[in-house]
PDB file of C-alpha atoms in Angstrom:
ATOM      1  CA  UNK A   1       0.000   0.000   0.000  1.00 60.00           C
ATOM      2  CA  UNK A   2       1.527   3.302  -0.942  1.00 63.00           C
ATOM      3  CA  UNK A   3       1.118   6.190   1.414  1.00 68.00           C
ATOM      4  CA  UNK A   4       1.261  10.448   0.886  1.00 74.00           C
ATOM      5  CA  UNK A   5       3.512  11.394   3.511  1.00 72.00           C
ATOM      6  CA  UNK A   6       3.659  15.155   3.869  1.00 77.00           C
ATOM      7  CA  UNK A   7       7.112  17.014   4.187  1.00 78.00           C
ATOM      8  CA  UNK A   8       7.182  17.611   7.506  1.00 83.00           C
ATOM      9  CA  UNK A   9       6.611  13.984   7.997  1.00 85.00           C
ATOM     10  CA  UNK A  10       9.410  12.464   5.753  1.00 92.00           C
ATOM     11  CA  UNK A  11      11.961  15.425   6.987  1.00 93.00           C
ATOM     12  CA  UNK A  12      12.526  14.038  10.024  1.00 94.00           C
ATOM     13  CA  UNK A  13      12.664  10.513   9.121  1.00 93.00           C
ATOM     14  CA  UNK A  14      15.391  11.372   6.078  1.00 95.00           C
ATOM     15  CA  UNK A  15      17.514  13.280   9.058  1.00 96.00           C
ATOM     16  CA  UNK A  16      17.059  10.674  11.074  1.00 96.00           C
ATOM     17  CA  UNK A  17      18.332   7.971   8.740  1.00 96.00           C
ATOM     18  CA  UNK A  18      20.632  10.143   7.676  1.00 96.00           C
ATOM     19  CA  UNK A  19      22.591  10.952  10.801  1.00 97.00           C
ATOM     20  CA  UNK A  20      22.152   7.036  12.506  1.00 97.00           C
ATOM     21  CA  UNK A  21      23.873   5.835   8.723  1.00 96.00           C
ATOM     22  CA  UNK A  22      26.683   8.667   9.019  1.00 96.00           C
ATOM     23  CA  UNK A  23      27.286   7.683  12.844  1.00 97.00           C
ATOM     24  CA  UNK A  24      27.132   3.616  11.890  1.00 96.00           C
ATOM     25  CA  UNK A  25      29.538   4.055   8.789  1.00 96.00           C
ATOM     26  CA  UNK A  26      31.655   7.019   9.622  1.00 95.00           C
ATOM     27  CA  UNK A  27      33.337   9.668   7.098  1.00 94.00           C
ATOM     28  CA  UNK A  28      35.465   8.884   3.953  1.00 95.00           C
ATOM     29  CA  UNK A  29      33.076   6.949   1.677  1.00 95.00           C
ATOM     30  CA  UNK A  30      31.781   8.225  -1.412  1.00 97.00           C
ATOM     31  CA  UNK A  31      29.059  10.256  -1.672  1.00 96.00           C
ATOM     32  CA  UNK A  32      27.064   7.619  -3.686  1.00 97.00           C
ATOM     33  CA  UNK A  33      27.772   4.816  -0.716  1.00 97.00           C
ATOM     34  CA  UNK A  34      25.913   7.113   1.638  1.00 97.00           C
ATOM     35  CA  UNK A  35      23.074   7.694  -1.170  1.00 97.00           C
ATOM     36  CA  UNK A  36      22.468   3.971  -1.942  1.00 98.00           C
ATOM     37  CA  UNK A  37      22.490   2.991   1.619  1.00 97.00           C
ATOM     38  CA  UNK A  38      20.348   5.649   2.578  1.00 98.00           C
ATOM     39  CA  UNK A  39      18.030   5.377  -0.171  1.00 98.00           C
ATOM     40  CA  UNK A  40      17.350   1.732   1.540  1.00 97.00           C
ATOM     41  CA  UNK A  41      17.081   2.607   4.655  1.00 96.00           C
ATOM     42  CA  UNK A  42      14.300   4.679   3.258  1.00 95.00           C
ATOM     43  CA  UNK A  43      12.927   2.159   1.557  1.00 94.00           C
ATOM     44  CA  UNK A  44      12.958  -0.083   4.890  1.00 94.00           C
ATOM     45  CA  UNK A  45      11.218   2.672   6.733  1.00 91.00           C
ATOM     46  CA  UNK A  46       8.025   2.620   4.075  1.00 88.00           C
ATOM     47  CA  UNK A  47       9.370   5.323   1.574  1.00 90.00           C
ATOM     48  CA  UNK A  48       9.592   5.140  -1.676  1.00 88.00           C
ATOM     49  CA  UNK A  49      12.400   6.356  -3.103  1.00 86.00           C
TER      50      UNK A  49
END
């Protein structure tokens, strides 16, 4: 089932996701590391991305 989310619902959950991945992985990847792994956290929290 897809679901509207409005954007001050997904802004929180994208900082969220984004912070807990940057803290569990640390600095120095590439930027497109962080942006696949993020993109499925996302998709793991009921966004599609």
């Amino acid at each position: 089932m897809v679901r509207e989310f409005m954007d001050d619902e997904v802004t929180p959950v994208i900082v969220d996701e984004a912070f807990k991945l940057h803290r569990d992985l640390g600095p120095g990847l590439l930027e497109s590391v962080y942006r696949t792994l993020l993109a499925h956290r996302l998709w793991q929290r009921g966004l599609i991305v």
